Coordinates of C-alpha atoms in Angstrom, one line a residue:
M22 CA 42.5 -37.7 -49.3
S23 CA 39.8 -35.7 -51.0
T24 CA 40.9 -32.4 -52.4
S25 CA 37.5 -30.8 -53.2
A26 CA 37.0 -27.3 -51.9
A27 CA 35.3 -26.6 -48.6
G28 CA 33.5 -23.3 -48.3
G29 CA 35.1 -22.0 -51.5
H30 CA 38.6 -21.7 -50.1
G31 CA 40.2 -24.9 -51.5
Y32 CA 40.8 -26.5 -48.1
P33 CA 41.0 -30.3 -48.1
Q34 CA 38.1 -32.0 -46.3
S35 CA 40.2 -33.9 -43.8
P36 CA 38.6 -35.2 -40.6
C37 CA 40.6 -32.7 -38.6
F38 CA 39.5 -29.7 -40.7
V39 CA 35.8 -30.8 -40.6
G40 CA 36.1 -31.1 -36.8
I41 CA 37.5 -27.5 -36.7
L42 CA 34.6 -26.2 -38.8
S43 CA 32.1 -28.1 -36.6
A44 CA 33.5 -26.6 -33.4
R45 CA 33.5 -23.1 -34.9
D46 CA 29.9 -23.5 -36.1
A47 CA 28.9 -24.7 -32.7
R48 CA 30.5 -21.6 -31.1
I49 CA 28.7 -19.3 -33.5
V50 CA 25.3 -20.9 -32.9
H51 CA 25.9 -20.7 -29.1
M52 CA 26.9 -17.0 -29.5
F53 CA 23.7 -16.1 -31.3
E54 CA 21.6 -18.0 -28.9
S55 CA 23.2 -16.1 -26.1
L56 CA 22.6 -12.8 -27.8
K57 CA 19.0 -13.6 -28.4
S58 CA 18.5 -14.3 -24.7
K59 CA 20.1 -11.1 -23.6
A60 CA 17.1 -8.9 -24.3
V61 CA 14.4 -11.3 -22.9
G62 CA 12.4 -10.0 -20.0
Y63 CA 13.5 -6.4 -20.0
G64 CA 11.2 -3.4 -19.9
S65 CA 11.2 -0.3 -22.1
R66 CA 13.5 1.8 -19.9
D67 CA 16.1 -1.0 -19.6
I68 CA 16.0 -1.6 -23.3
L69 CA 16.7 2.1 -24.0
K70 CA 19.5 2.1 -21.4
A71 CA 21.1 -0.9 -23.1
V72 CA 20.8 0.6 -26.5
D73 CA 22.4 3.8 -25.3
G74 CA 25.3 1.9 -23.7
L75 CA 25.8 -0.3 -26.8
K76 CA 25.8 2.7 -29.1
R77 CA 28.4 4.4 -27.0
G78 CA 30.4 1.2 -26.9
R79 CA 30.2 0.7 -30.6
I80 CA 31.5 4.3 -31.2
A81 CA 34.3 3.8 -28.7
V82 CA 35.5 0.5 -30.4
A83 CA 35.3 1.9 -33.9
N84 CA 37.2 5.1 -32.8
E85 CA 39.8 3.2 -30.9
L86 CA 40.6 1.3 -34.1
L87 CA 41.9 4.6 -35.6
V88 CA 44.3 4.9 -32.7
W89 CA 45.8 1.5 -33.4
V90 CA 46.0 2.1 -37.1
A91 CA 47.9 5.4 -36.5
A92 CA 50.2 3.6 -34.0
W93 CA 51.0 1.0 -36.7
A94 CA 51.9 3.9 -39.1
D95 CA 54.1 5.4 -36.4
A96 CA 55.9 2.0 -35.9
H97 CA 56.6 1.7 -39.6
P98 CA 57.6 5.1 -40.9
A99 CA 59.5 5.6 -44.2
E100 CA 62.7 5.7 -42.1
S101 CA 62.3 2.1 -41.2
I102 CA 63.1 1.1 -44.8
M103 CA 66.7 -0.2 -44.5
E104 CA 67.4 -1.1 -48.2
A105 CA 66.2 0.4 -51.5
G106 CA 65.9 -1.5 -54.8
P107 CA 63.4 -2.9 -57.3
G108 CA 60.6 -4.7 -55.6
L109 CA 61.7 -3.7 -52.1
A110 CA 59.7 -1.6 -49.7
R111 CA 59.0 2.0 -50.7
A112 CA 58.1 5.2 -48.9
V113 CA 54.5 6.2 -49.7
R114 CA 52.3 9.0 -48.3
P115 CA 48.7 7.9 -48.2
G116 CA 47.6 11.2 -46.4
G117 CA 47.6 14.7 -47.7
E118 CA 50.0 17.6 -47.3
G119 CA 51.6 17.6 -43.9
T120 CA 51.2 13.8 -43.1
P121 CA 54.2 11.4 -42.7
A122 CA 55.3 8.8 -45.3
V123 CA 55.2 5.1 -44.3
N124 CA 56.7 1.8 -45.3
D125 CA 54.3 0.5 -47.9
L126 CA 55.1 -3.2 -47.5
A127 CA 54.7 -3.0 -43.7
M128 CA 51.2 -1.7 -44.3
V129 CA 50.1 -4.8 -46.2
E130 CA 50.1 -6.9 -43.0
L131 CA 47.9 -4.3 -41.2
F132 CA 45.4 -4.3 -44.1
A133 CA 45.1 -8.1 -44.0
K134 CA 44.2 -7.9 -40.4
L135 CA 41.7 -5.2 -41.1
G136 CA 40.1 -7.3 -43.9
K137 CA 40.9 -4.8 -46.5
S138 CA 42.5 -4.9 -49.9
T139 CA 45.7 -2.9 -50.4
G140 CA 43.9 -0.2 -52.3
S141 CA 41.0 0.3 -49.8
G142 CA 43.5 -0.1 -46.9
M143 CA 45.7 2.8 -48.2
L144 CA 42.6 5.0 -48.5
F145 CA 41.6 4.1 -44.9
L146 CA 45.1 4.8 -43.6
G147 CA 45.2 8.1 -45.5
D148 CA 42.0 9.1 -43.8
V149 CA 43.4 8.3 -40.4
L150 CA 46.7 10.2 -41.0
D151 CA 44.8 13.2 -42.4
L152 CA 42.6 13.3 -39.3
R153 CA 45.5 13.1 -36.9
H154 CA 47.9 15.5 -38.6
R155 CA 45.6 17.9 -40.6
L156 CA 42.3 18.0 -38.7
P157 CA 43.4 18.1 -35.0
Q158 CA 40.1 19.5 -33.6
L159 CA 38.1 16.8 -35.3
W160 CA 40.6 14.2 -34.2
A161 CA 40.2 15.4 -30.6
K162 CA 36.4 14.9 -30.9
V163 CA 37.0 11.4 -32.3
M164 CA 39.3 10.6 -29.3
G165 CA 36.6 11.8 -27.0
C166 CA 34.0 9.7 -28.8
E167 CA 32.0 12.8 -29.5
L168 CA 32.1 12.1 -33.3
E169 CA 31.8 8.8 -35.1
E170 CA 34.9 7.7 -36.9
W171 CA 33.2 7.2 -40.3
Q172 CA 31.9 10.8 -40.3
A173 CA 35.4 12.1 -39.4
R174 CA 37.0 10.0 -42.1
R175 CA 34.4 11.3 -44.7
V176 CA 35.5 14.9 -43.8
A177 CA 39.1 13.8 -44.2
R178 CA 38.4 12.4 -47.6
M179 CA 36.5 15.5 -48.7
T180 CA 39.5 17.8 -47.7
H181 CA 42.3 15.5 -48.8
H182 CA 43.2 17.8 -51.8
L183 CA 43.4 21.0 -49.7
S184 CA 46.6 22.6 -48.5
L185 CA 47.6 22.4 -44.9
E186 CA 46.5 26.0 -44.3
Q187 CA 43.1 25.5 -46.1
V188 CA 42.3 22.3 -44.3
G189 CA 42.9 24.1 -41.0
E190 CA 40.2 26.5 -41.9
V191 CA 37.8 23.7 -42.5
D192 CA 38.8 22.1 -39.2
R193 CA 38.1 25.3 -37.3
A194 CA 34.8 26.0 -39.1
V195 CA 33.1 22.6 -38.5
A196 CA 34.7 21.0 -35.5
W197 CA 32.7 23.0 -33.0
F198 CA 29.4 21.4 -34.0
A199 CA 30.6 18.1 -35.4
G200 CA 28.9 15.2 -33.6
T201 CA 25.8 17.2 -32.7
Q202 CA 24.5 17.6 -36.2
P203 CA 23.2 14.9 -38.5
P204 CA 25.9 13.7 -40.9
G205 CA 24.3 15.4 -43.9
K206 CA 24.4 18.8 -42.3
L207 CA 28.0 18.3 -41.3
F208 CA 29.1 17.3 -44.8
D209 CA 27.1 20.3 -46.3
A210 CA 29.0 22.6 -44.0
V211 CA 32.3 21.1 -45.0
E212 CA 31.4 21.5 -48.7
A213 CA 30.4 25.1 -48.2
T214 CA 33.6 25.9 -46.4
I215 CA 35.6 24.2 -49.2
L216 CA 33.7 26.3 -51.8
R217 CA 34.5 29.4 -49.9
I218 CA 38.2 28.9 -49.5
D219 CA 38.9 27.0 -52.8
G220 CA 36.4 28.6 -55.2
D221 CA 38.6 28.4 -58.2
R222 CA 39.0 24.7 -57.9
A223 CA 35.3 24.3 -57.2
R224 CA 34.5 26.3 -60.3
A225 CA 36.8 24.1 -62.4
E226 CA 35.2 21.0 -61.1
Y227 CA 31.8 22.4 -61.9
E228 CA 32.9 23.0 -65.5
E229 CA 34.2 19.5 -65.7
R230 CA 31.0 18.0 -64.4
R231 CA 29.0 19.9 -67.0
R232 CA 30.9 17.9 -69.6
Q233 CA 29.8 14.6 -67.9
V234 CA 26.1 15.0 -68.4
G235 CA 24.1 12.9 -70.8
V236 CA 21.0 10.8 -71.5
W237 CA 21.1 7.1 -72.3
K238 CA 18.7 4.3 -73.0
S239 CA 18.9 0.7 -72.0
Q240 CA 18.2 -2.5 -73.9
T241 CA 14.7 -3.8 -73.7
D242 CA 14.4 -6.2 -70.7
D243 CA 12.7 -9.5 -70.4
N244 CA 9.4 -7.7 -69.5
G245 CA 9.5 -5.7 -72.7
L246 CA 10.4 -2.5 -70.9
K247 CA 13.2 0.0 -71.8
G248 CA 14.9 2.4 -69.4
V249 CA 16.0 6.0 -70.0
F250 CA 18.7 7.3 -67.8
G251 CA 20.1 10.8 -67.5
R252 CA 22.8 12.7 -65.6
L253 CA 21.9 16.4 -65.4
E254 CA 22.8 19.5 -63.5
P255 CA 21.0 19.4 -60.2
L256 CA 18.5 22.2 -61.0
A257 CA 17.8 20.8 -64.4
A258 CA 17.0 17.4 -62.9
E259 CA 14.7 19.0 -60.3
R260 CA 13.0 21.1 -63.0
L261 CA 12.5 18.0 -65.2
Y262 CA 11.1 15.9 -62.3
A263 CA 8.8 18.8 -61.4
R264 CA 7.4 18.9 -65.0
V265 CA 6.9 15.1 -65.0
Q266 CA 5.1 15.4 -61.7
E267 CA 3.0 18.2 -63.0
L268 CA 1.9 16.2 -66.0
A269 CA 1.3 13.1 -63.8
D270 CA -1.0 15.2 -61.6
C271 CA -3.2 15.8 -64.7
L272 CA -3.7 12.1 -65.2
S273 CA -6.2 10.1 -63.3
E274 CA -5.6 6.4 -63.9
G275 CA -2.9 4.2 -62.5
T276 CA -0.5 4.3 -59.5
A277 CA 1.7 7.3 -58.8
D278 CA 4.7 5.6 -60.5
E279 CA 2.5 4.6 -63.5
R280 CA 1.3 8.1 -63.9
R281 CA 4.8 9.5 -63.7
A282 CA 6.0 7.0 -66.3
E283 CA 3.1 7.9 -68.7
A284 CA 3.9 11.6 -68.1
F285 CA 7.7 11.0 -68.8
G286 CA 6.8 9.3 -72.0
M287 CA 4.7 12.2 -73.1
L288 CA 7.7 14.5 -73.1
G289 CA 8.3 13.3 -76.6
D290 CA 4.9 14.5 -77.8
V291 CA 4.6 18.3 -77.6
A292 CA 1.0 18.4 -78.8
A293 CA -0.1 15.9 -76.1
I294 CA 1.6 18.0 -73.4
T295 CA 0.0 21.2 -74.7
R296 CA -3.4 19.6 -74.7
L297 CA -3.0 18.1 -71.2
R298 CA -1.6 21.3 -69.7
A299 CA -4.0 23.6 -71.4
R300 CA -7.0 21.4 -70.4
R301 CA -5.8 21.6 -66.8
R302 CA -5.0 25.3 -66.7
Q303 CA -7.7 26.6 -69.2
P304 CA -10.4 24.0 -69.2
E305 CA -13.1 26.5 -70.4
R306 CA -11.5 26.6 -73.9
F307 CA -11.8 22.8 -74.4
D308 CA -14.5 20.3 -75.2
E309 CA -17.0 22.5 -77.0
E310 CA -14.4 24.8 -78.6
L311 CA -12.3 21.9 -79.7
A312 CA -15.3 20.2 -81.2
E313 CA -16.1 23.4 -83.1
A314 CA -12.5 23.7 -84.3
V315 CA -12.6 20.2 -85.6
A316 CA -16.0 20.7 -87.3
A317 CA -14.7 23.9 -89.0
L318 CA -12.0 21.8 -90.7
T319 CA -14.2 18.9 -91.7
P320 CA -16.0 19.1 -95.1
D321 CA -19.6 18.1 -95.0
D322 CA -20.1 15.9 -98.0
E323 CA -16.8 15.1 -99.7
P324 CA -15.9 11.4 -99.4
D325 CA -12.3 12.0 -100.5
L326 CA -11.1 14.6 -98.0
M327 CA -8.7 17.2 -99.4
I328 CA -6.6 19.2 -97.0
E329 CA -4.9 22.5 -97.9
E330 CA -1.2 22.5 -97.1
S331 CA -1.7 25.5 -94.9
E332 CA -4.1 23.5 -92.7
V333 CA -1.7 20.6 -92.2
H334 CA 0.5 20.6 -89.1
P335 CA 4.0 21.7 -90.1
A336 CA 5.5 18.5 -88.8
L337 CA 3.3 16.5 -91.3
R338 CA 3.7 18.6 -94.5
D339 CA 6.8 16.9 -95.8
R340 CA 5.8 13.4 -94.7
P341 CA 6.1 11.1 -97.8
A342 CA 3.6 8.5 -96.7
A343 CA -0.1 8.8 -96.9
V344 CA -1.5 11.3 -94.3
D345 CA -3.9 10.0 -91.6
V346 CA -6.8 12.4 -92.3
E347 CA -8.3 12.2 -88.8
S348 CA -4.9 13.0 -87.2
V349 CA -4.4 16.0 -89.6
I350 CA -7.8 17.4 -88.7
F351 CA -7.2 17.0 -85.0
E352 CA -3.7 18.5 -85.1
A353 CA -4.9 21.4 -87.2
A354 CA -7.8 22.0 -84.8
V355 CA -5.5 22.0 -81.8
E356 CA -3.3 24.5 -83.5
R357 CA -6.2 26.8 -84.0
L358 CA -7.3 26.4 -80.4
V359 CA -3.8 26.9 -79.1
E360 CA -3.6 30.2 -80.9
R361 CA -6.4 31.5 -78.6
L362 CA -4.8 30.2 -75.4
D363 CA -3.0 32.5 -73.0
P364 CA 0.6 31.4 -73.4
R365 CA 1.6 32.8 -70.0
L366 CA -0.5 30.0 -68.4
L367 CA 1.3 27.3 -70.4
V368 CA 4.8 28.3 -69.5
P369 CA 6.1 26.1 -66.6
T370 CA 7.1 28.0 -63.5
S371 CA 9.9 27.2 -61.1
T372 CA 10.6 28.5 -57.7
V373 CA 14.2 28.5 -56.4
V374 CA 14.8 29.5 -52.8
V375 CA 18.4 30.8 -52.4
H376 CA 19.9 31.5 -48.9
I377 CA 23.0 33.7 -49.0
S378 CA 24.7 35.8 -46.3
A379 CA 25.2 39.5 -46.7
E380 CA 29.0 38.9 -46.8
D381 CA 28.8 36.3 -49.6
L382 CA 26.3 38.5 -51.5
S383 CA 28.9 41.3 -51.6
Q384 CA 31.8 39.1 -52.6
G385 CA 32.7 38.3 -56.2
E386 CA 32.3 34.5 -55.7
G387 CA 30.1 33.8 -52.7
V388 CA 28.5 30.6 -51.5
C389 CA 24.7 30.0 -51.6
R390 CA 22.6 27.3 -50.0
V391 CA 19.8 26.0 -52.2
P392 CA 17.4 23.6 -50.4
E393 CA 17.8 20.0 -51.5
L394 CA 20.8 20.9 -53.7
G395 CA 23.2 21.9 -51.0
P396 CA 26.0 24.5 -51.0
T397 CA 26.5 26.1 -54.5
L398 CA 28.7 28.8 -55.9
K399 CA 26.9 32.1 -56.4
S400 CA 28.0 32.3 -60.1
V401 CA 26.5 28.8 -60.7
V402 CA 23.1 29.9 -59.3
G403 CA 23.3 32.9 -61.6
E404 CA 23.7 30.6 -64.6
W405 CA 20.7 28.6 -63.5
L406 CA 18.6 31.7 -63.3
G407 CA 19.9 33.2 -66.5
H408 CA 17.8 30.8 -68.6
D409 CA 14.4 31.6 -67.1
R410 CA 12.2 34.6 -66.8
V411 CA 13.2 35.6 -63.3
V412 CA 10.9 37.3 -60.8
V413 CA 12.8 38.2 -57.6
R414 CA 10.5 38.3 -54.6
P415 CA 11.2 40.8 -51.8
V416 CA 13.4 39.5 -49.0
I417 CA 11.3 38.8 -45.9
D418 CA 12.6 40.6 -42.8
L419 CA 12.8 37.9 -40.2
N420 CA 12.9 40.5 -37.5
D421 CA 9.5 41.8 -38.6
A422 CA 7.2 38.9 -37.8
P423 CA 3.5 39.1 -38.9
P424 CA 1.1 39.8 -36.1
P425 CA -0.6 36.8 -34.3
V426 CA -3.9 35.5 -35.5
D427 CA -6.7 33.7 -33.7
D428 CA -7.3 30.8 -36.2
Y429 CA -5.8 27.4 -35.9
E430 CA -5.0 27.4 -39.6
I431 CA -1.7 29.1 -40.4
P432 CA -1.8 31.9 -42.9
D433 CA 0.7 31.8 -45.9
R434 CA 2.6 34.8 -44.6
H435 CA 3.1 33.2 -41.2
R436 CA 4.1 29.9 -42.8
D437 CA 6.6 31.5 -45.2
H438 CA 8.1 33.5 -42.3
A439 CA 8.4 30.5 -40.0
M440 CA 9.9 28.3 -42.7
L441 CA 12.5 30.9 -43.8
R442 CA 13.4 31.4 -40.2
C443 CA 14.0 27.7 -39.7
P444 CA 14.0 25.8 -43.1
G445 CA 14.4 22.3 -41.6
S446 CA 12.8 20.2 -38.8
V447 CA 13.9 21.0 -35.3
F448 CA 13.2 17.5 -34.0
P449 CA 16.3 15.6 -32.5
W450 CA 18.6 14.4 -35.2
S451 CA 16.1 15.2 -37.9
T452 CA 17.2 15.8 -41.5
A453 CA 13.7 16.5 -42.9
T454 CA 13.5 19.6 -45.1
R455 CA 10.5 18.8 -47.4
N456 CA 6.8 18.6 -46.8
L457 CA 7.1 19.9 -43.3
D458 CA 4.2 20.6 -40.9
L459 CA 4.2 23.6 -38.6
D460 CA 3.5 22.6 -35.1
H461 CA 2.1 24.8 -32.4
T462 CA 4.5 24.5 -29.5
D463 CA 1.6 25.5 -27.2
P464 CA -1.2 23.2 -28.3
Y465 CA -4.0 25.2 -29.9
R466 CA -7.1 25.5 -27.7
P467 CA -10.4 26.2 -29.5
N468 CA -11.7 28.3 -26.6
G469 CA -8.2 29.6 -25.6
P470 CA -6.9 33.2 -25.6
P471 CA -6.7 35.2 -28.8
G472 CA -3.5 35.3 -30.9
Q473 CA -2.5 31.7 -30.3
T474 CA -1.1 31.3 -33.8
R475 CA 2.1 33.3 -33.9
V476 CA 5.4 32.8 -35.7
E477 CA 7.4 32.5 -32.4
K478 CA 5.3 29.5 -31.4
L479 CA 5.5 27.6 -34.7
I480 CA 8.2 24.9 -35.3
P481 CA 8.7 22.8 -38.5
L482 CA 8.4 19.0 -38.1
S483 CA 8.0 16.1 -40.5
R484 CA 4.6 14.5 -40.5
T485 CA 5.7 11.5 -38.4
E486 CA 7.5 13.8 -35.9
H487 CA 4.4 16.0 -35.7
R488 CA 2.3 12.9 -34.9
A489 CA 4.8 11.9 -32.3
V490 CA 4.5 15.1 -30.4
T491 CA 0.7 15.3 -30.8
H492 CA -0.3 11.6 -30.2
G493 CA 2.9 9.7 -29.4
G494 CA 3.8 10.9 -25.9
W495 CA 6.6 13.3 -26.8
R496 CA 6.5 16.7 -25.2
R497 CA 8.3 19.9 -26.4
R498 CA 9.1 23.3 -25.0
K499 CA 10.6 26.4 -26.6
P500 CA 12.5 28.5 -24.0
D501 CA 13.8 30.9 -26.6
P502 CA 13.5 31.5 -30.4
T503 CA 16.6 29.4 -31.2
T504 CA 16.2 26.5 -28.7
M505 CA 13.9 23.5 -28.4
I506 CA 13.8 21.0 -25.6
F507 CA 12.0 17.6 -26.3
R508 CA 11.1 15.0 -23.8
S509 CA 10.5 11.4 -25.0
P510 CA 7.8 9.1 -23.6
H511 CA 10.3 7.5 -21.2
G512 CA 11.7 10.7 -20.0
H513 CA 14.8 11.2 -22.1
V514 CA 15.5 14.9 -22.7
F515 CA 17.0 16.3 -26.0
L516 CA 18.1 19.9 -26.6
T517 CA 18.2 21.1 -30.2
N518 CA 19.6 24.5 -31.3
R519 CA 21.8 25.9 -34.1
T520 CA 24.7 23.7 -32.8
G521 CA 22.7 20.5 -33.3
T522 CA 21.2 17.9 -31.1
H523 CA 22.3 17.2 -27.5
D524 CA 21.1 14.1 -25.8
L525 CA 20.9 15.0 -22.1
G526 CA 19.7 11.6 -21.0
A527 CA 17.0 10.9 -18.3
G528 CA 18.9 11.7 -15.2
S529 CA 18.5 14.3 -12.5
V530 CA 20.1 17.1 -14.5
A531 CA 17.8 16.4 -17.5
R532 CA 14.8 16.3 -15.2
A533 CA 15.8 19.5 -13.5
L534 CA 16.3 21.3 -16.8
W535 CA 13.0 20.1 -18.1
G536 CA 11.2 21.3 -15.0
A537 CA 13.0 24.7 -15.0
V538 CA 12.0 25.5 -18.6
S539 CA 8.7 27.2 -19.3
R540 CA 6.9 26.7 -22.5

């Protein structure tokens, strides 16, 4: 009998085993052929109906698995251990404070059926026990298939270190909108609540993260390229990337990635950056003035050029090797030219938008929301701003909207007001917060009534979402300042507001609501 491995599992290739594999493969092929034929011949509405049903079924199956895992833990508690001793079963508590202990060896069989290692299985079980015993409101949403199990388990993992009382606060704070918000917004809300109730720990973790920053370079790869990698504070990373993009915008050749790579490499050449930025921001001082500065430093007739030490760039004065005359002349000329530049125009600027409630502003350690960076302690934001020249812009009173205008183009004041009122897209399930368009909920008419562009009728959308409502068959209505109702090309109605996205379907209730809502 041959003993070579089959499929990498070390099974002997006996005729019986080959027959089992062949039968299994035949069933798999038949299953996939059956799946492919399921969607043949259906129209768009039926496809959407099938997708909706399968999505709900997938959520129900995944959520039901948590029930059976919890049942297995109930069936094998720590009390089921009949004998103690070296190597025998032990009581372990995979969950946090307030969860029951279980028989660790009994869990191994469950993890094998789940297809998980012992380590990952214990983490999975800990999430389940945390949800059922520490986050009862989220657990109820999971049981009602209103929240996907992976999102609920992520919240359980984020709150595992909290006390029973603290995790209860998180449960009450986020359960009411869990399942109606995109996952990122749910996790941001959880993080903000944790910062608020456990600020001391969050501050300690922040200080620990500050010691984990660094910059590293890789070995040269087969293509002759070398990588540079850094781990920075979020704002420092955003500022660095913005500087690289600013320099890349000054370049004209190459793709966007190539220009950014060239700009990133220029960070090691201060003179090159100064020339590039000054030429971009103060072009009138270059070309002729630079030529004049070079000419002033170049002797007319001397073949052996002698340069006074005072005219040599400071970085070159102590160089032991022979000085490159042309480089010295150019560097000295640039130094003379830079002396006449306006330094205020060369200093990079950064804009940080910080959202903070009046309650958090008055507290010693409040929580801020910084777009793209997420919830952040107020003291951390203060440290970020402590290193720059800070100009505080007046707070815009969102209750004092600017007056309507007649133009299709949106003035900056109206744009700022609309974006501060709603800093993210209002499209169903959207997570877009950058490069947003402002859409007129009442389509602008060139010969329409005056005052068509008003803050109350502007909503933020991503470019693709904007195109969908303008040219893709989507329709939208805004019954009040905090609510949007969208209707898809095939009649499915979605309601979005501060609680998230609500899929109302395409039935009679959805049609009645759409018909009852004015623009």
